[in-house]
Amino acid sequence: SWAAGEGLAALTGWRRLGSALLAGAISALGFAPFGIFPCLLLGFAALVVLLDGATAERRPMRAAAFTGFAFGFGQFAVGLHWIGFAFLVDPDSHAWQIPFVALLFPGGLALFTAAAAVAAATYWKPGASRIFALTAAYGLSEWLRGHILTGFPWNIAGYGWGASLAVLQTTAVVGVYGLSLLTVLFGASLAELFAKKTRWLLRALLGALFVLGFAGGALRLAATPQATVTKTQLRLVQPNIPQADKYNRRLLRRNWQRLLELSSAPGNPSLIVWPEAAPPFLLAEQPLALEEIASLTKGRLGLMTGAVRRDFSSLNQISYANSFFLFGPSGTILDIYDKTHLVPFGEYLPLEKTLTALGLSKLTGIDGSFTPGAGPQAYVVPGAGSVTPLICYEILFPDAVVGAKRPDWLVNITDDSWFGPWAGPRQHLLVARVRAIEEGLPVVRDANTGISAIIDPFGRITQHLGLGKTGIVDGVLPAAIAPTFYSRIRGLIFWLLFCGIITFAWALSQEKMLSTRWAP
């Protein structure tokens, strides 16, 4: 292993970049749907060894930047390959953009990894300090990726433990960003497997930490083998309508009837949930459709659905919103929520005038950009407590799923038909499960083409309907548990861990510390 490490560190030029690209691509196998978490850990170990060689060059910052960029590009190109499916929904209009997206999307995200590599290289010294330095820089780059502009915190390192629900229980304490820091630290420490003189203490301590996390998570799950449930009987409707058919004029009536027929199937649900933008028209402007909802909700608690909404309140222009409608008994509209986190190039176009002039357009077929809402809100559902709606990828943002008032449950309505038939929907489902663990709240997830699921506060799926299937999910709403440690202090735990890792990086870089057994 030492010879392999020496050989990897000795690579230069395109050989190093190719190896970094391959290491990043392999590390992506740690994310869903593969869930091979050793690949993610070993990917970070390989990145450390490659940066050992890069930082020894005459221009170390430049070499580190290219190495980090190649690693990030490989990871994002493989882990987020499903982005290309969105451009095939309307191939005549958008397929020509795929080659640009295939380069620019992972390339743009890889800039964060490149920045992390440069920041770490600035303090790169032989020994364990470099492992802590890379962890701090990489963890900060992930946090920035999730917050800059509208943010895109997809496939951050903590989600690499998706195959172990027990390990994911640690997010109830440290959150997914905290788990990401610890994951990168553990993976980077494995670089010492390739050192000429390996030191076991750091790896042993980190290994023991994750073993304890697994054991604690397993005990937590075993202590509550079946979540407490409420009296609310749910019905999640999964119409499974391909995005290309959704707004086809010849199919509008068929698509609407499918929603109604599935909702009226045998059973006695008290609350019906439809996915994001389920009605294939502007629901609020269709009196007949509203009458059919009134009939459907008669004698029930109500119905929840996503729908595009047109707003005429502005004197200058008509605006649109990706909205969530909460209907009460007999079709009364109780509340409307507008999506806050809009998807770039999907729901709004950055630098709209400039990019439109270049021939670029949004994937959604409305004029102009959607108008964002005011942030997460808790709405009272008489007979079913209070709920906070999260539309599509709003559930990705750990510190922004709950507003000023903690709800009794979260509902995530989405249309994952944009995400392709495989990896994207499964990654999105995993995110919803982690949000449930972090907040100690059940999550009801209704997706147009799947995967629809009822998730308890421990991230366990109690009922679900698989990807690409048409049907319903009937089940009882799980009850929330007491607020978790993470939900009480939120992002503060990440910054406490980050400062601790920075402190270790500085202390271990001191000459006195390098002589201890911590140093390899």
XYZ file of C-alpha atoms in Angstrom:
520
model
C 0.000 0.000 0.000
C 2.924 2.319 0.689
C 4.307 1.747 -2.812
C 0.881 2.481 -4.297
C 0.664 5.682 -2.271
C 4.128 6.757 -3.342
C 3.254 6.064 -6.961
C 0.003 8.035 -6.717
C 1.703 11.006 -5.075
C 4.449 10.975 -7.716
C 2.019 11.440 -10.605
C 2.240 14.716 -12.478
C 0.401 16.548 -15.234
C -2.465 14.823 -16.951
C -1.779 11.572 -15.090
C -2.502 13.242 -11.755
C -5.583 14.977 -13.166
C -6.858 11.730 -14.669
C -6.334 9.935 -11.362
C -8.123 12.728 -9.482
C -10.999 12.574 -11.963
C -11.230 8.793 -11.489
C -11.019 9.089 -7.689
C -13.855 11.625 -7.711
C -15.967 9.422 -9.974
C -15.406 6.402 -7.724
C -16.228 8.457 -4.620
C -19.656 9.233 -6.149
C -20.533 5.538 -5.795
C -20.968 6.241 -2.090
C -24.173 8.149 -2.836
C -27.580 6.710 -3.676
C -28.553 4.618 -5.510
C -25.247 2.731 -5.090
C -24.645 3.440 -1.399
C -21.114 1.973 -1.374
C -19.786 4.229 1.372
C -16.194 2.794 1.363
C -15.853 4.277 -2.139
C -16.555 7.742 -0.777
C -14.078 7.319 2.088
C -11.321 5.967 -0.142
C -11.981 8.764 -2.632
C -11.090 11.322 0.023
C -8.005 9.285 0.966
C -6.868 9.333 -2.667
C -7.433 13.105 -2.812
C -5.061 13.593 0.148
C -2.329 11.519 -1.509
C -2.750 13.352 -4.813
C -2.513 16.688 -3.019
C 0.666 15.471 -1.339
C 2.197 15.354 -4.793
C 0.574 18.593 -5.967
C 1.792 20.615 -2.996
C 5.356 19.422 -3.560
C 5.490 21.047 -7.007
C 7.047 24.405 -7.856
C 3.593 26.013 -8.191
C 1.654 24.154 -5.475
C -1.475 26.340 -5.441
C -2.015 25.918 -9.163
C -1.425 22.161 -9.001
C -3.749 21.821 -5.991
C -6.481 23.809 -7.747
C -6.415 21.589 -10.834
C -6.296 18.434 -8.704
C -9.274 19.517 -6.590
C -11.193 20.605 -9.674
C -10.644 17.251 -11.403
C -11.754 15.352 -8.282
C -14.894 17.481 -7.942
C -15.698 17.227 -11.638
C -15.530 13.436 -11.517
C -17.707 13.239 -8.425
C -20.386 15.627 -9.678
C -20.410 14.285 -13.238
C -21.150 10.759 -11.984
C -23.254 11.554 -8.917
C -25.428 14.139 -10.659
C -25.518 12.658 -14.163
C -29.315 12.546 -13.966
C -29.502 16.329 -14.508
C -29.360 15.626 -18.241
C -32.780 13.950 -18.170
C -34.459 17.310 -17.510
C -33.237 18.553 -20.884
C -34.810 15.583 -22.674
C -38.369 16.344 -21.550
C -38.668 18.807 -24.438
C -35.772 17.696 -26.655
C -36.657 19.994 -29.530
C -36.106 23.026 -27.301
C -33.436 21.891 -24.867
C -31.524 18.805 -26.050
C -28.908 20.993 -27.752
C -27.953 22.355 -24.305
C -26.975 18.924 -22.913
C -23.279 19.051 -23.982
C -22.935 22.455 -22.327
C -24.724 21.296 -19.171
C -22.575 18.144 -19.029
C -19.502 20.378 -18.807
C -20.707 23.541 -17.110
C -22.829 22.014 -14.352
C -20.244 19.667 -12.786
C -17.541 22.179 -13.732
C -19.244 24.974 -11.841
C -19.752 22.828 -8.751
C -16.165 21.563 -8.994
C -14.945 25.124 -8.464
C -15.933 24.695 -4.814
C -13.761 21.587 -4.552
C -10.904 23.398 -6.276
C -11.194 26.258 -3.792
C -11.126 23.761 -0.909
C -7.964 22.148 -2.283
C -6.246 25.532 -2.633
C -7.244 26.578 0.890
C -5.937 23.299 2.308
C -2.718 23.513 0.264
C -2.018 26.911 1.815
C -1.472 25.166 5.159
C -0.264 21.825 3.817
C 2.471 20.257 5.913
C 3.537 16.640 6.343
C 1.599 14.883 9.052
C -1.939 14.730 10.362
C -2.392 18.506 10.159
C -2.987 18.278 6.409
C -5.891 15.871 7.013
C -7.587 18.321 9.355
C -6.820 21.216 7.004
C -8.433 19.462 4.030
C -11.437 18.460 6.143
C -12.054 22.024 7.289
C -11.635 23.438 3.783
C -13.773 20.761 2.136
C -16.505 21.043 4.775
C -16.612 24.815 4.378
C -16.806 24.473 0.586
C -19.823 22.165 0.951
C -21.521 24.652 3.250
C -20.861 27.447 0.760
C -22.154 25.309 -2.111
C -25.384 24.942 -0.176
C -25.776 28.676 0.433
C -24.225 30.756 -2.367
C -26.793 32.126 -4.817
C -29.812 29.868 -4.246
C -27.581 27.035 -3.021
C -27.313 23.442 -4.206
C -26.558 21.152 -1.222
C -27.058 17.926 -3.179
C -24.851 14.881 -2.500
C -22.841 16.428 0.305
C -20.583 13.933 2.032
C -22.931 13.071 4.913
C -25.386 11.497 2.473
C -22.713 8.925 1.658
C -24.003 6.941 4.664
C -27.391 6.400 3.078
C -26.904 2.636 3.219
C -26.809 2.804 7.047
C -29.904 4.261 8.677
C -28.172 3.697 12.037
C -25.270 6.020 11.166
C -27.708 8.588 9.769
C -29.282 8.819 13.250
C -26.254 10.933 14.195
C -27.769 13.775 12.156
C -30.273 14.205 14.987
C -27.249 15.552 16.910
C -24.809 17.023 14.384
C -26.954 17.508 11.275
C -25.911 16.434 7.818
C -23.260 19.161 7.526
C -21.710 17.997 10.793
C -21.798 14.389 9.626
C -20.146 15.535 6.389
C -17.237 17.055 8.306
C -16.698 13.852 10.258
C -17.025 11.752 7.106
C -14.378 13.742 5.224
C -12.106 13.597 8.270
C -12.476 9.823 8.483
C -11.953 9.322 4.747
C -8.960 11.662 4.595
C -7.347 9.895 7.564
C -7.318 6.678 5.520
C -4.592 8.281 3.403
C -2.234 7.095 6.136
C -2.806 3.560 4.881
C -0.537 4.558 2.000
C 2.173 6.168 4.133
C 5.604 4.572 4.526
C 5.291 4.749 8.280
C 1.647 4.531 9.187
C 0.204 5.757 12.474
C -2.932 4.090 13.712
C -4.229 6.378 16.441
C -6.153 8.941 14.374
C -7.763 6.326 12.149
C -8.596 4.162 15.150
C -10.251 7.036 16.998
C -12.301 8.067 13.978
C -13.210 4.461 13.216
C -14.313 4.018 16.822
C -16.360 7.225 16.576
C -18.344 5.876 13.632
C -18.729 2.472 15.289
C -20.176 4.231 18.325
C -22.391 6.306 16.039
C -23.637 3.137 14.357
C -24.235 1.399 17.692
C -26.007 4.430 19.160
C -28.164 4.771 16.057
C -29.053 1.078 16.109
C -30.057 1.334 19.771
C -32.132 4.433 19.017
C -34.006 2.581 16.291
C -34.445 -0.528 18.427
C -35.824 1.514 21.323
C -38.687 2.682 19.106
C -39.352 -0.211 16.718
C -42.708 1.281 15.740
C -43.344 5.001 15.690
C -46.349 6.419 17.505
C -49.046 7.321 15.008
C -51.795 9.900 14.886
C -55.419 9.395 13.870
C -54.876 10.991 10.466
C -55.417 8.550 7.617
C -53.399 9.660 4.607
C -53.734 8.875 0.941
C -50.798 9.843 -1.289
C -51.677 9.879 -4.967
C -48.900 8.984 -7.420
C -50.334 9.580 -10.927
C -47.089 8.627 -12.699
C -47.561 11.010 -15.612
C -44.398 11.536 -17.697
C -43.358 15.165 -17.817
C -43.625 15.215 -21.607
C -47.326 14.165 -21.336
C -48.279 16.360 -18.429
C -49.246 19.469 -20.376
C -50.103 17.838 -23.674
C -53.457 19.409 -24.604
C -54.848 16.114 -25.871
C -54.090 14.464 -22.522
C -55.145 17.142 -20.046
C -58.533 15.600 -19.264
C -57.045 12.136 -18.961
C -54.365 13.375 -16.567
C -56.925 15.201 -14.422
C -59.245 12.193 -14.330
C -56.390 9.977 -13.195
C -55.898 12.184 -10.122
C -59.596 12.056 -9.289
C -59.956 8.307 -9.852
C -56.935 7.398 -7.745
C -58.124 9.725 -4.993
C -61.578 8.051 -5.042
C -60.267 4.477 -4.888
C -61.756 2.224 -2.165
C -60.715 3.191 1.345
C -61.473 5.903 3.841
C -58.616 8.437 3.856
C -59.189 11.587 5.856
C -56.532 13.643 4.047
C -55.503 13.336 0.390
C -52.120 14.524 -0.921
C -51.268 15.217 -4.567
C -47.769 15.954 -5.887
C -46.145 19.152 -7.108
C -48.040 20.891 -9.943
C -50.441 17.936 -10.075
C -53.331 19.667 -11.892
C -52.263 20.087 -15.532
C -53.722 23.607 -15.647
C -54.056 26.750 -13.532
C -56.201 25.189 -10.824
C -57.402 28.394 -9.175
C -58.851 29.550 -12.505
C -60.852 26.382 -13.249
C -64.267 26.504 -11.508
C -65.225 23.009 -12.668
C -62.025 21.510 -11.259
C -62.598 23.324 -7.968
C -66.111 21.876 -7.825
C -64.722 18.373 -8.335
C -62.246 18.963 -5.473
C -65.157 20.158 -3.322
C -66.957 16.905 -4.049
C -63.832 14.845 -3.402
C -63.159 16.482 -0.025
C -66.731 16.307 1.253
C -66.675 14.570 4.630
C -62.849 14.582 4.766
C -60.260 16.776 6.448
C -59.163 18.053 3.058
C -56.704 17.799 0.199
C -53.180 19.133 -0.425
C -51.771 19.711 -3.861
C -49.139 21.602 -5.743
C -50.333 23.839 -8.580
C -48.984 26.652 -10.693
C -50.647 29.904 -9.691
C -51.031 33.089 -11.726
C -51.008 36.400 -9.853
C -52.661 39.496 -11.336
C -51.988 41.769 -8.344
C -49.131 43.641 -10.012
C -50.155 46.508 -12.279
C -47.104 46.096 -14.495
C -47.048 42.384 -15.248
C -48.569 38.999 -14.530
C -46.470 36.789 -12.261
C -46.466 33.062 -11.600
C -45.721 30.992 -8.514
C -45.106 27.318 -7.888
C -47.668 26.960 -5.125
C -49.081 24.582 -2.532
C -52.853 24.661 -2.003
C -54.423 23.460 1.226
C -58.108 22.634 0.760
C -60.367 21.995 3.718
C -63.690 20.111 3.798
C -65.906 20.694 0.772
C -63.081 22.339 -1.161
C -62.574 25.443 0.967
C -59.127 26.944 0.303
C -57.563 27.275 3.753
C -54.073 28.463 2.787
C -51.698 28.890 -0.150
C -47.913 28.645 0.111
C -45.515 29.789 -2.629
C -42.218 27.987 -3.182
C -39.259 29.966 -1.846
C -36.167 28.151 -3.153
C -36.541 28.301 -6.914
C -34.500 26.067 -9.225
C -32.048 27.954 -11.474
C -32.789 27.338 -15.179
C -35.899 25.422 -14.129
C -38.073 28.025 -12.415
C -36.037 31.133 -13.008
C -33.283 32.172 -15.377
C -30.276 33.954 -13.855
C -29.339 37.066 -15.866
C -32.574 36.489 -17.728
C -32.263 39.165 -20.413
C -28.692 38.236 -21.301
C -29.214 34.478 -21.407
C -32.490 34.796 -23.287
C -30.666 36.794 -25.940
C -28.222 33.886 -26.257
C -31.084 31.480 -26.922
C -31.261 29.903 -23.459
C -34.613 29.372 -21.778
C -36.078 27.812 -18.658
C -37.098 24.176 -18.653
C -40.605 25.087 -17.487
C -42.747 26.506 -20.247
C -44.075 29.778 -18.840
C -43.088 33.303 -19.742
C -40.742 34.912 -17.262
C -39.528 33.536 -13.956
C -41.535 32.246 -11.025
C -41.945 34.598 -8.072
C -40.443 33.235 -4.817
C -42.446 32.982 -1.613
C -41.639 34.273 1.870
C -40.130 31.141 3.418
C -41.349 28.094 5.353
C -44.646 28.425 7.195
C -46.653 26.173 9.480
C -50.312 25.847 8.475
C -53.040 24.410 10.663
C -54.909 21.433 9.204
C -57.987 21.027 11.421
C -57.854 17.472 12.738
C -54.271 16.849 11.599
C -52.161 19.322 13.557
C -49.931 21.784 11.737
C -47.877 21.140 8.606
C -45.033 22.874 6.803
C -45.055 22.328 3.027
C -41.791 21.940 1.116
C -42.012 21.947 -2.650
C -39.551 19.739 -4.536
C -35.939 20.507 -3.677
C -36.789 22.897 -0.826
C -36.271 19.877 1.400
C -32.565 19.955 0.508
C -31.811 22.890 2.821
C -31.183 21.625 6.370
C -31.602 24.921 8.199
C -34.540 26.186 6.146
C -37.280 23.569 6.380
C -38.922 24.912 9.546
C -40.008 28.489 10.121
C -40.639 30.383 13.341
C -43.140 27.768 14.536
C -42.300 24.067 14.666
C -44.986 22.071 12.843
C -46.270 18.618 13.694
C -45.145 17.234 10.334
C -43.604 18.107 6.987
C -45.090 17.440 3.570
C -42.756 17.322 0.567
C -44.573 17.445 -2.763
C -42.366 16.946 -5.802
C -42.281 16.042 -9.472
C -39.247 13.814 -9.774
C -40.075 12.978 -13.382
C -37.583 15.776 -14.151
C -34.876 13.773 -12.357
C -34.816 10.715 -14.594
C -35.808 7.108 -13.950
C -33.109 6.066 -11.518
C -30.576 7.942 -9.402
C -32.107 11.407 -8.927
C -35.385 10.327 -7.265
C -33.556 7.960 -4.910
C -31.123 10.671 -3.846
C -34.041 13.032 -3.289
C -35.837 10.452 -1.125
C -32.722 9.992 1.010
C -32.594 13.746 1.639
C -36.199 13.650 2.880
C -35.345 10.828 5.284
C -32.391 12.783 6.705
C -34.564 15.889 7.199
C -36.994 13.743 9.205
C -34.156 12.533 11.466
C -32.672 16.000 11.922
C -35.972 17.591 12.884
C -37.627 14.689 14.686
C -40.626 15.207 12.424
C -42.472 12.806 10.115
C -42.197 13.605 6.418
C -44.960 12.824 3.952
C -43.449 12.701 0.474
C -45.694 12.659 -2.587
C -43.991 12.407 -5.981
C -45.593 12.413 -9.421
C -43.638 9.404 -10.726
C -42.289 8.216 -7.377
C -40.948 7.490 -4.903
C -43.910 8.477 -2.675
C -43.489 7.560 0.982
C -44.569 8.121 4.559
C -41.434 8.593 6.678
C -41.349 8.511 10.466
C -39.184 10.861 12.625
C -36.353 8.315 12.592
C -36.124 8.215 8.802
C -37.885 4.856 8.499
C -40.241 4.402 5.589
C -43.546 3.049 6.883
C -45.369 2.969 3.523
C -44.213 3.684 -0.006
C -44.896 3.259 -3.710
C -41.947 2.590 -5.973
C -40.514 4.563 -8.835
C -42.499 4.605 -12.078
C -45.656 3.067 -10.618
C -49.200 4.405 -10.781
C -51.233 4.101 -7.605
C -51.821 5.290 -4.070
C -50.130 5.034 -0.690
C -52.583 4.657 2.192
C -51.177 4.931 5.688
C -51.365 6.606 9.055
C -49.455 9.806 9.741
C -46.650 9.116 12.278
C -46.410 11.387 15.301
C -43.528 13.788 15.875
C -41.027 13.242 18.664
C -39.492 15.847 20.970
C -37.240 18.383 19.223
C -33.833 16.873 18.512
C -30.555 18.349 19.711
C -29.818 19.453 16.168
C -33.205 21.137 15.711
C -32.530 23.221 18.836
C -29.150 24.643 17.805
C -29.098 23.918 14.041
C -26.082 25.323 12.173
C -24.209 26.166 15.362
C -23.094 22.548 15.693
C -21.422 22.677 12.277
C -19.457 25.786 13.206
C -18.412 24.304 16.547
C -17.080 21.205 14.781
C -15.479 23.344 12.099
C -13.657 25.483 14.682
C -12.509 22.358 16.517
C -11.067 20.880 13.321
C -9.354 24.186 12.459
C -7.838 24.237 15.935
C -6.496 20.700 15.513
C -5.095 21.578 12.092
C -3.213 24.526 13.554
C -1.987 22.686 16.641
C -0.776 19.661 14.690
C 1.097 21.859 12.236
C 3.314 23.208 15.002
C 6.790 21.760 15.105
C 6.354 20.545 18.632
C 3.249 18.617 17.752
C 4.843 17.016 14.709
C 7.202 15.120 16.949
C 4.369 13.355 18.744
C 2.850 10.048 17.763
C -0.039 11.870 16.077
C 2.272 12.729 13.213
C 2.790 10.021 10.607
